[in-house]
CSV table of C-alpha atoms and ligand atoms in Angstrom, one decimal:
chain,number,residue,atom,x,y,z
A,1,UNK,CA,-22.1,-17.0,106.7
A,2,UNK,CA,-24.5,-15.1,108.9
A,3,UNK,CA,-27.1,-13.0,107.0
A,4,UNK,CA,-28.7,-10.3,109.0
A,5,UNK,CA,-31.9,-8.4,108.5
A,6,UNK,CA,-31.4,-5.2,110.4
A,7,UNK,CA,-34.5,-3.0,110.5
A,8,UNK,CA,-34.3,0.8,111.2
A,9,UNK,CA,-30.6,0.8,110.2
A,10,UNK,CA,-30.7,4.4,109.0
A,11,UNK,CA,-31.5,5.7,112.5
A,12,UNK,CA,-29.2,6.5,115.4
A,13,UNK,CA,-28.4,3.1,117.0
A,14,UNK,CA,-29.1,1.0,113.9
A,15,UNK,CA,-26.5,2.9,111.8
A,16,UNK,CA,-23.9,2.7,114.5
A,17,UNK,CA,-24.7,-1.1,114.8
A,18,UNK,CA,-24.4,-1.8,111.1
A,19,UNK,CA,-21.0,-0.1,110.9
A,20,UNK,CA,-19.8,-1.9,114.1
A,21,UNK,CA,-20.8,-5.3,112.6
A,22,UNK,CA,-19.2,-4.7,109.2
A,23,UNK,CA,-16.0,-3.6,110.9
A,24,UNK,CA,-16.0,-6.6,113.3
A,25,UNK,CA,-17.0,-9.4,111.0
A,26,UNK,CA,-15.3,-9.7,107.6
A,27,UNK,CA,-17.7,-12.6,106.6
A,28,UNK,CA,-21.1,-11.1,107.1
A,29,UNK,CA,-24.1,-9.9,105.0
A,30,UNK,CA,-26.5,-7.2,106.1
A,31,UNK,CA,-29.8,-6.0,104.6
A,32,UNK,CA,-30.9,-2.8,106.1
A,33,UNK,CA,-34.7,-2.3,105.9
A,34,UNK,CA,-35.7,1.2,106.7
A,35,UNK,CA,-38.6,3.4,105.7
A,36,UNK,CA,-36.4,6.5,106.0
A,37,UNK,CA,-38.8,8.4,108.3
A,38,UNK,CA,-37.7,11.8,109.6
A,39,UNK,CA,-35.3,10.0,111.9
A,40,UNK,CA,-33.8,7.7,109.2
A,41,UNK,CA,-31.0,9.3,107.2
A,42,UNK,CA,-29.0,7.6,104.5
A,43,UNK,CA,-26.1,10.0,105.2
A,44,UNK,CA,-25.5,8.0,108.4
A,45,UNK,CA,-24.3,5.1,106.3
A,46,UNK,CA,-22.7,7.0,103.4
A,47,UNK,CA,-19.2,5.6,104.3
A,48,UNK,CA,-20.4,1.9,103.8
A,49,UNK,CA,-23.0,2.2,101.1
A,50,UNK,CA,-20.7,0.6,98.5
A,51,UNK,CA,-19.6,-2.2,100.7
A,52,UNK,CA,-20.5,-5.5,98.9
A,53,UNK,CA,-21.6,-7.1,102.2
A,54,UNK,CA,-24.4,-4.4,102.7
A,55,UNK,CA,-27.7,-3.7,100.9
A,56,UNK,CA,-30.2,-1.0,101.7
A,57,UNK,CA,-33.9,-1.6,101.1
A,58,UNK,CA,-36.4,1.3,101.6
A,59,UNK,CA,-39.6,-0.1,103.0
A,60,UNK,CA,-42.0,-0.5,105.9
A,61,UNK,CA,-41.6,-3.3,108.5
A,62,UNK,CA,-45.4,-3.5,108.5
A,63,UNK,CA,-45.5,-4.6,104.9
A,64,UNK,CA,-45.9,-8.4,105.0
A,65,UNK,CA,-45.3,-9.1,101.3
A,66,UNK,CA,-42.1,-7.0,101.3
A,67,UNK,CA,-40.7,-8.7,104.4
A,68,UNK,CA,-41.7,-12.2,103.1
A,69,UNK,CA,-40.0,-11.5,99.8
A,70,UNK,CA,-36.8,-10.3,101.6
A,71,UNK,CA,-36.7,-13.6,103.6
A,72,UNK,CA,-37.1,-15.6,100.4
A,73,UNK,CA,-34.5,-13.6,98.5
A,74,UNK,CA,-31.8,-13.4,101.2
A,75,UNK,CA,-32.5,-16.3,103.6
A,76,UNK,CA,-31.6,-14.4,106.8
A,77,UNK,CA,-30.2,-16.2,109.8
A,78,UNK,CA,-30.8,-13.3,112.1
A,79,UNK,CA,-33.2,-10.4,112.6
A,80,UNK,CA,-32.3,-7.4,114.7
A,81,UNK,CA,-35.3,-5.2,115.1
A,82,UNK,CA,-34.3,-1.5,115.7
A,83,UNK,CA,-37.1,0.0,113.6
A,84,UNK,CA,-39.4,2.0,115.7
A,85,UNK,CA,-41.0,5.4,116.4
A,86,UNK,CA,-38.6,6.2,119.2
A,87,UNK,CA,-39.4,9.6,120.6
A,88,UNK,CA,-41.6,9.9,123.7
A,89,UNK,CA,-42.8,13.5,123.0
A,90,UNK,CA,-44.0,12.5,119.5
A,91,UNK,CA,-45.9,9.6,121.0
A,92,UNK,CA,-47.8,11.9,123.3
A,93,UNK,CA,-49.0,13.8,120.2
A,94,UNK,CA,-49.6,10.8,117.8
A,95,UNK,CA,-49.9,7.5,119.6
A,96,UNK,CA,-51.5,5.6,116.7
A,97,UNK,CA,-48.3,5.7,114.6
A,98,UNK,CA,-46.5,4.1,117.5
A,99,UNK,CA,-48.9,1.2,117.6
A,100,UNK,CA,-48.6,0.7,113.9
A,101,UNK,CA,-44.8,0.7,113.6
A,102,UNK,CA,-43.8,-0.6,117.0
A,103,UNK,CA,-46.5,-3.2,117.6
A,104,UNK,CA,-47.8,-4.3,114.2
A,105,UNK,CA,-44.4,-3.9,112.6
A,106,UNK,CA,-42.8,-6.2,115.2
A,107,UNK,CA,-45.6,-8.8,114.9
A,108,UNK,CA,-45.2,-8.8,111.1
A,109,UNK,CA,-41.4,-9.4,111.4
A,110,UNK,CA,-42.0,-12.2,114.0
A,111,UNK,CA,-44.5,-13.9,111.8
A,112,UNK,CA,-42.4,-13.7,108.6
A,113,UNK,CA,-39.3,-15.0,110.4
A,114,UNK,CA,-41.3,-17.8,112.1
A,115,UNK,CA,-42.7,-18.9,108.7
A,116,UNK,CA,-39.3,-18.9,107.1
A,117,UNK,CA,-37.3,-20.5,109.8
A,118,UNK,CA,-39.8,-23.2,110.9
A,119,UNK,CA,-38.7,-26.8,109.8
A,120,UNK,CA,-41.0,-28.9,111.9
A,121,UNK,CA,-43.3,-28.8,114.9
A,122,UNK,CA,-41.8,-26.0,117.0
A,123,UNK,CA,-38.5,-26.8,115.3
A,124,UNK,CA,-36.4,-24.1,113.7
A,125,UNK,CA,-33.4,-24.0,111.5
A,126,UNK,CA,-30.3,-24.3,113.6
A,127,UNK,CA,-28.6,-21.1,114.6
A,128,UNK,CA,-31.3,-18.6,113.7
A,129,UNK,CA,-32.4,-15.8,116.0
A,130,UNK,CA,-34.7,-12.8,116.3
A,131,UNK,CA,-33.5,-10.0,118.6
A,132,UNK,CA,-35.9,-7.3,119.7
A,133,UNK,CA,-34.2,-4.1,120.7
A,134,UNK,CA,-36.3,-2.8,123.6
A,135,UNK,CA,-35.9,-0.2,126.3
A,136,UNK,CA,-35.8,0.3,130.0
A,137,UNK,CA,-38.9,2.5,129.7
A,138,UNK,CA,-41.1,-0.6,129.7
A,139,UNK,CA,-40.5,-0.8,133.4
A,140,UNK,CA,-42.0,2.6,134.1
A,141,UNK,CA,-40.3,4.9,136.6
A,142,UNK,CA,-38.3,4.5,139.8
A,143,UNK,CA,-38.3,6.5,143.0
A,144,UNK,CA,-35.0,7.6,144.6
A,145,UNK,CA,-33.8,4.1,145.2
A,146,UNK,CA,-33.8,0.7,143.5
A,147,UNK,CA,-33.0,-0.5,140.0
A,148,UNK,CA,-34.9,-2.2,137.1
A,149,UNK,CA,-34.1,-5.9,136.8
A,150,UNK,CA,-35.4,-8.2,134.2
A,151,UNK,CA,-38.2,-9.4,136.6
A,152,UNK,CA,-39.4,-5.9,137.5
A,153,UNK,CA,-43.1,-5.7,136.6
A,154,UNK,CA,-43.8,-3.9,133.3
A,155,UNK,CA,-45.4,-0.5,133.9
A,156,UNK,CA,-45.1,1.8,130.9
A,157,UNK,CA,-46.4,5.3,131.1
A,158,UNK,CA,-46.1,6.9,127.7
A,159,UNK,CA,-47.7,5.8,124.5
A,160,UNK,CA,-44.1,5.1,123.2
A,161,UNK,CA,-43.2,2.8,126.1
A,162,UNK,CA,-46.7,1.2,126.0
A,163,UNK,CA,-46.0,0.3,122.4
A,164,UNK,CA,-42.5,-1.1,123.1
A,165,UNK,CA,-44.0,-3.1,126.0
A,166,UNK,CA,-46.7,-4.5,123.7
A,167,UNK,CA,-44.0,-5.5,121.2
A,168,UNK,CA,-42.0,-7.2,123.9
A,169,UNK,CA,-45.0,-9.1,125.0
A,170,UNK,CA,-45.5,-10.4,121.5
A,171,UNK,CA,-41.9,-11.5,121.3
A,172,UNK,CA,-42.4,-13.3,124.6
A,173,UNK,CA,-45.7,-14.9,123.3
A,174,UNK,CA,-43.9,-16.2,120.2
A,175,UNK,CA,-41.3,-17.9,122.5
A,176,UNK,CA,-43.9,-19.3,124.9
A,177,UNK,CA,-46.3,-20.4,122.2
A,178,UNK,CA,-44.1,-21.5,119.3
A,179,UNK,CA,-40.6,-21.8,121.0
A,180,UNK,CA,-39.6,-19.1,118.5
A,181,UNK,CA,-35.8,-18.5,118.9
A,182,UNK,CA,-35.5,-15.0,120.2
A,183,UNK,CA,-34.1,-12.6,122.8
A,184,UNK,CA,-35.1,-9.1,124.1
A,185,UNK,CA,-32.6,-6.5,125.2
A,186,UNK,CA,-33.8,-3.6,127.3
A,187,UNK,CA,-31.3,-0.7,127.3
A,188,UNK,CA,-31.1,2.6,129.0
A,189,UNK,CA,-30.6,6.0,127.2
A,190,UNK,CA,-28.0,5.9,124.5
A,191,UNK,CA,-25.8,8.8,123.4
A,192,UNK,CA,-23.2,9.1,120.6
A,193,UNK,CA,-22.9,10.2,116.9
A,194,UNK,CA,-25.9,10.3,114.6
A,195,UNK,CA,-28.6,10.9,117.2
A,196,UNK,CA,-31.5,12.9,115.8
A,197,UNK,CA,-31.6,16.3,117.5
A,198,UNK,CA,-35.1,15.9,118.9
A,199,UNK,CA,-33.4,14.0,121.8
A,200,UNK,CA,-31.9,15.8,124.8
A,201,UNK,CA,-28.1,15.7,124.1
A,202,UNK,CA,-28.0,16.7,120.4
A,203,UNK,CA,-30.9,19.2,120.8
A,204,UNK,CA,-29.2,21.0,123.6
A,205,UNK,CA,-25.8,20.9,121.8
A,206,UNK,CA,-27.4,22.4,118.7
A,207,UNK,CA,-29.2,25.1,120.6
A,208,UNK,CA,-26.2,25.9,122.7
A,209,UNK,CA,-24.0,26.4,119.6
A,210,UNK,CA,-26.6,28.8,118.2
A,211,UNK,CA,-27.1,30.6,121.6
A,212,UNK,CA,-30.8,29.5,121.6
A,213,UNK,CA,-32.7,28.7,124.9
A,214,UNK,CA,-32.0,25.3,126.3
A,215,UNK,CA,-35.4,23.8,127.2
A,216,UNK,CA,-35.5,21.8,130.4
A,217,UNK,CA,-38.8,20.0,131.2
A,218,UNK,CA,-39.9,20.9,134.7
A,219,UNK,CA,-37.2,20.9,137.4
A,220,UNK,CA,-34.6,19.0,135.3
A,221,UNK,CA,-34.0,16.7,138.3
A,222,UNK,CA,-35.3,13.7,136.3
A,223,UNK,CA,-32.6,11.0,136.1
A,224,UNK,CA,-31.5,8.8,133.1
A,225,UNK,CA,-28.8,6.1,132.9
A,226,UNK,CA,-26.6,7.1,129.9
A,227,UNK,CA,-24.8,4.5,127.8
A,228,UNK,CA,-22.4,5.2,124.9
A,229,UNK,CA,-24.0,3.8,121.8
A,230,UNK,CA,-21.1,1.5,120.8
A,231,UNK,CA,-21.4,-0.2,124.2
A,232,UNK,CA,-25.0,-0.9,123.4
A,233,UNK,CA,-24.0,-2.3,119.9
A,234,UNK,CA,-21.5,-4.7,121.6
A,235,UNK,CA,-24.2,-5.9,123.9
A,236,UNK,CA,-26.7,-6.6,121.1
A,237,UNK,CA,-24.0,-8.5,119.1
A,238,UNK,CA,-23.2,-10.6,122.2
A,239,UNK,CA,-26.8,-11.4,123.0
A,240,UNK,CA,-27.3,-12.4,119.4
A,241,UNK,CA,-24.3,-14.7,119.5
A,242,UNK,CA,-24.6,-16.1,123.0
A,243,UNK,CA,-27.9,-15.1,124.7
A,244,UNK,CA,-29.9,-18.1,125.9
A,245,UNK,CA,-33.1,-18.4,123.8
A,246,UNK,CA,-36.2,-16.7,125.3
A,247,UNK,CA,-34.2,-14.6,127.7
A,248,UNK,CA,-34.4,-10.9,128.4
A,249,UNK,CA,-31.2,-9.0,129.0
A,250,UNK,CA,-31.0,-5.5,130.6
A,251,UNK,CA,-28.3,-3.3,129.3
A,252,UNK,CA,-27.2,-0.1,131.2
A,253,UNK,CA,-24.3,2.3,131.7
A,254,UNK,CA,-24.3,2.4,135.5
A,255,UNK,CA,-24.2,6.1,134.9
A,256,UNK,CA,-27.2,7.9,136.3
A,257,UNK,CA,-27.3,11.7,135.8
A,258,UNK,CA,-29.9,14.4,136.2
A,259,UNK,CA,-31.0,16.2,133.0
A,260,UNK,CA,-29.6,19.4,134.6
A,261,UNK,CA,-26.2,17.8,134.9
A,262,UNK,CA,-26.3,16.7,131.3
A,263,UNK,CA,-27.3,20.1,130.1
A,264,UNK,CA,-24.6,21.8,132.2
A,265,UNK,CA,-21.9,19.5,130.8
A,266,UNK,CA,-22.9,20.4,127.3
A,267,UNK,CA,-22.8,24.1,128.1
A,268,UNK,CA,-19.3,23.7,129.5
A,269,UNK,CA,-18.2,21.9,126.4
A,270,UNK,CA,-19.7,24.5,124.0
A,271,UNK,CA,-18.4,27.4,126.0
A,272,UNK,CA,-14.8,26.0,125.8
A,273,UNK,CA,-14.9,24.6,122.3
A,274,UNK,CA,-17.5,26.4,120.2
A,275,UNK,CA,-18.8,29.6,121.5
A,276,UNK,CA,-17.6,31.4,124.7
A,277,UNK,CA,-20.9,33.3,124.9
A,278,UNK,CA,-22.8,30.1,125.7
A,279,UNK,CA,-23.5,30.1,129.5
A,280,UNK,CA,-26.0,28.7,131.9
A,281,UNK,CA,-28.1,31.8,131.3
A,282,UNK,CA,-29.5,30.0,128.2
A,283,UNK,CA,-31.2,27.4,130.4
A,284,UNK,CA,-35.0,27.7,130.3
A,285,UNK,CA,-37.3,25.6,132.4
A,286,UNK,CA,-40.4,24.9,130.3
A,287,UNK,CA,-43.6,23.0,130.9
A,288,UNK,CA,-43.0,19.4,132.0
A,289,UNK,CA,-43.5,16.4,129.7
A,290,UNK,CA,-46.9,14.8,130.4
A,291,UNK,CA,-46.5,11.6,132.4
A,292,UNK,CA,-42.7,12.3,132.7
A,293,UNK,CA,-40.9,9.4,134.3
A,294,UNK,CA,-38.7,10.5,137.2
A,295,UNK,CA,-35.9,8.1,137.2
A,296,UNK,CA,-34.5,5.1,135.2
A,297,UNK,CA,-31.8,2.9,136.7
A,298,UNK,CA,-30.7,-0.4,135.3
A,299,UNK,CA,-29.4,-3.5,137.0
A,300,UNK,CA,-27.3,-5.1,134.3
A,301,UNK,CA,-25.8,-7.8,136.4
A,302,UNK,CA,-27.5,-10.6,134.4
A,303,UNK,CA,-25.7,-9.8,131.1
A,304,UNK,CA,-22.5,-9.2,133.0
A,305,UNK,CA,-22.7,-12.5,134.8
A,306,UNK,CA,-24.0,-14.7,132.0
A,307,UNK,CA,-22.4,-13.1,128.9
A,308,UNK,CA,-19.5,-11.1,130.3
A,309,UNK,CA,-20.7,-7.7,129.0
A,310,UNK,CA,-19.8,-4.5,130.7
A,311,UNK,CA,-20.0,-0.9,129.6
A,312,UNK,CA,-16.5,0.2,128.5
A,313,UNK,CA,-16.9,3.9,127.8
A,314,UNK,CA,-16.8,6.2,130.9
A,315,UNK,CA,-19.3,9.1,130.5
A,316,UNK,CA,-16.6,11.8,130.7
A,317,UNK,CA,-14.9,10.2,127.7
A,318,UNK,CA,-18.1,9.3,125.8
A,319,UNK,CA,-19.7,12.8,126.1
A,320,UNK,CA,-16.5,14.5,124.8
A,321,UNK,CA,-16.3,12.0,121.9
A,322,UNK,CA,-20.0,12.6,121.1
A,323,UNK,CA,-19.8,16.4,121.2
A,324,UNK,CA,-16.6,16.4,119.2
A,325,UNK,CA,-18.4,14.4,116.6
A,326,UNK,CA,-21.3,16.9,116.3
A,327,UNK,CA,-18.7,19.7,116.2
A,328,UNK,CA,-16.9,18.1,113.3
A,329,UNK,CA,-20.1,17.2,111.5
A,330,UNK,CA,-21.9,20.5,111.2
A,331,UNK,CA,-23.2,19.7,107.7
A,332,UNK,CA,-25.0,16.6,109.1
A,333,UNK,CA,-26.5,18.7,111.8
A,334,UNK,CA,-27.6,21.4,109.3
A,335,UNK,CA,-29.2,18.8,107.1
A,336,UNK,CA,-31.2,17.1,109.9
A,337,UNK,CA,-32.3,20.3,111.4
A,338,UNK,CA,-33.8,21.6,108.2
A,339,UNK,CA,-37.1,20.4,106.7
A,340,UNK,CA,-39.5,18.5,109.0
A,341,UNK,CA,-37.4,19.4,112.0
A,342,UNK,CA,-38.2,23.1,111.8
A,343,UNK,CA,-42.0,22.4,112.0
A,344,UNK,CA,-41.5,19.9,114.8
A,345,UNK,CA,-39.3,22.3,116.8
A,346,UNK,CA,-41.8,25.2,116.3
A,347,UNK,CA,-44.7,23.1,117.5
A,348,UNK,CA,-42.8,21.7,120.4
A,349,UNK,CA,-40.8,24.6,121.6
A,350,UNK,CA,-42.4,27.6,119.8
A,351,UNK,CA,-42.5,30.0,122.6
A,352,UNK,CA,-39.2,28.8,124.2
A,353,UNK,CA,-37.1,31.7,123.0
A,354,UNK,CA,-39.6,34.4,123.8
B,1,NAD,P1,-34.3,6.4,115.7
B,1,NAD,O1,-35.6,7.1,115.8
B,1,NAD,O2,-33.0,7.1,115.6
B,1,NAD,O3,-34.3,5.4,114.4
B,1,NAD,C1,-35.4,4.6,114.1
B,1,NAD,C2,-35.3,4.1,112.7
B,1,NAD,O4,-36.4,3.3,112.4
B,1,NAD,C3,-35.2,5.2,111.6
B,1,NAD,O5,-34.2,5.0,110.7
B,1,NAD,C4,-36.6,5.1,111.0
B,1,NAD,O6,-36.6,5.6,109.6
B,1,NAD,C5,-36.9,3.6,111.1
B,1,NAD,N1,-38.3,3.3,111.0
B,1,NAD,C6,-39.3,3.9,111.6
B,1,NAD,N2,-40.5,3.4,111.2
B,1,NAD,C7,-40.2,2.4,110.4
B,1,NAD,C8,-41.0,1.4,109.7
B,1,NAD,N3,-42.3,1.4,109.8
B,1,NAD,N4,-40.3,0.5,108.9
B,1,NAD,C9,-39.0,0.6,108.7
B,1,NAD,N5,-38.2,1.5,109.4
B,1,NAD,C10,-38.8,2.3,110.2
B,1,NAD,O7,-34.2,5.4,116.9
B,1,NAD,P2,-33.0,4.9,117.8
B,1,NAD,O8,-32.8,5.8,118.9
B,1,NAD,O9,-31.9,4.5,116.9
B,1,NAD,O10,-33.6,3.6,118.5
B,1,NAD,C11,-33.6,2.3,117.8
B,1,NAD,C12,-34.3,1.3,118.6
B,1,NAD,O11,-33.7,1.2,119.9
B,1,NAD,C13,-35.8,1.6,118.9
B,1,NAD,O12,-36.5,0.4,118.8
B,1,NAD,C14,-35.8,2.1,120.3
B,1,NAD,O13,-37.0,1.8,120.9
B,1,NAD,C15,-34.6,1.4,120.9
B,1,NAD,N6,-33.9,2.0,122.1
B,1,NAD,C16,-33.4,3.3,121.9
B,1,NAD,C17,-32.7,3.9,122.9
B,1,NAD,C18,-32.2,5.3,122.8
B,1,NAD,O14,-31.7,5.8,123.8
B,1,NAD,N7,-32.2,5.9,121.7
B,1,NAD,C19,-32.5,3.2,124.1
B,1,NAD,C20,-33.1,1.9,124.3
B,1,NAD,C21,-33.7,1.3,123.2
B,2,DAU,O1,-34.5,5.1,128.3
B,2,DAU,C1,-34.4,4.7,126.9
B,2,DAU,C2,-35.1,5.7,126.1
B,2,DAU,O2,-34.3,6.8,126.0
B,2,DAU,C3,-35.4,5.1,124.6
B,2,DAU,O3,-36.2,4.1,124.7
B,2,DAU,C4,-36.0,6.2,123.8
B,2,DAU,O4,-36.2,5.8,122.5
B,2,DAU,C5,-35.1,7.5,123.8
B,2,DAU,O5,-35.8,8.5,123.1
B,2,DAU,C6,-34.8,7.9,125.3
B,2,DAU,O6,-36.1,8.4,125.9
B,2,DAU,P1,-36.0,9.7,126.8
B,2,DAU,O7,-37.4,10.3,126.9
B,2,DAU,O8,-35.4,9.4,128.1
B,2,DAU,O9,-35.0,10.6,126.0
B,2,DAU,P2,-35.1,12.2,125.6
B,2,DAU,O10,-33.7,12.5,125.0
B,2,DAU,O11,-36.3,12.6,124.9
B,2,DAU,O12,-35.1,12.9,127.0
B,2,DAU,C7,-34.2,12.6,128.0
B,2,DAU,C8,-34.6,13.4,129.3
B,2,DAU,O13,-34.5,14.8,129.0
B,2,DAU,C9,-36.1,13.2,129.7
B,2,DAU,O14,-36.2,13.2,131.1
B,2,DAU,C10,-36.8,14.4,129.1
B,2,DAU,C11,-35.7,15.5,129.2
B,2,DAU,N1,-35.8,16.5,128.1
B,2,DAU,C12,-35.8,16.1,126.8
B,2,DAU,C13,-35.9,17.0,125.8
B,2,DAU,C14,-35.9,16.6,124.3
B,2,DAU,C15,-35.8,17.9,128.4
B,2,DAU,O15,-35.8,18.2,129.6
B,2,DAU,N2,-35.9,18.8,127.4
B,2,DAU,C16,-35.9,18.4,126.1
B,2,DAU,O16,-36.0,19.3,125.2
């Protein structure tokens, strides 16, 4: 039986991943190690918390004794590292925390997994693997043309992407130095249920429903490649099962949209389904993000060709599914926008509604 250590499983992608895996594999065991930061929410996993194949442990991926103890107790065959500080704007204000969690945390997990799995000189237990969930942001920014491939030089611009790049380099170093069994996936922007409303889509949806200003950084002509979260989960599972050791796989939706397009799609949905007073008049262009990357675009042909993965959810379908979910889960949205979020929002967007 496969035994997974999933870190950051109370966050957006991690919680979707745990549920996806429990549904897909009857014979599986998952330990979710999560510190429950502002972005980690046990409510995201309420429907599976009593599943005997699942255990939650509250703790820090930087804590070496804790991680060592978990390996000894549960004898994991796989590690999927989602745990991270994930928001670019927060990294601009507090880079140190990103180094601690994203870099030191990853190195601690790598070390503990290596110690536990090693059975001889550069020899590991059969079938074990560490998967680092990384991001397209490590490649920096594109101009109007071209796509990021796995061989595009790394050129991160924000403290967030610099910390994710450093983590990737440590994973690569563990493969190159110790032949450590691992893969890295680099995915584009995810959207779907349970995303914390500091990120564009749930933030704009929440504001639109409450007829608050919709903050667009700069021109709004920046481009992101959007992928439905369950398509990302499928890719991670596949790389974990079949990815060639040491390889990096880009994952993308082949779905590039400007931020303005995304915001207008949300306005249209809210106008039709939630509040007919919501119109484009709510759009407010605010100061641009520092070091804002203009465009991300992913060439996902390697994972397609080698592992047969393709995105399955068209954006038009995924965005309606996503917004329907937020519409039907107003209590969740109310919970996550109370407390810490209020201060964060005030500091970030304080004068937006004036
Ligand atoms: P998220 O912010 O929603 O969740 C992160 C989770 O990590 C939270 O549950 C948080 O409590 C936990 N965490 C933070 N610090 C921790 C620590 N020190 N120890 C243990 N747990 C800790 O993030 P997300 O959007 O779900 O992203 C998950 C991963 O996927 C990240 O590594 C991110 O870089 C990567 N990624 C995200 C996207 C995206 O569009 N969201 C795209 C590509 C890659
Ligand atoms: O590309 C993958 C990355 O996608 C992940 O690695 C990150 O963890 C994830 O947060 C996401 O990063 P982005 O910075 O692209 O996502 P965010 O939702 O913060 O912003 C999307 C775009 O929208 C970006 O160009 C900034 C812009 N934006 C965002 C917010 C929150 C606005 O214009 N206004 C806003 O209020």
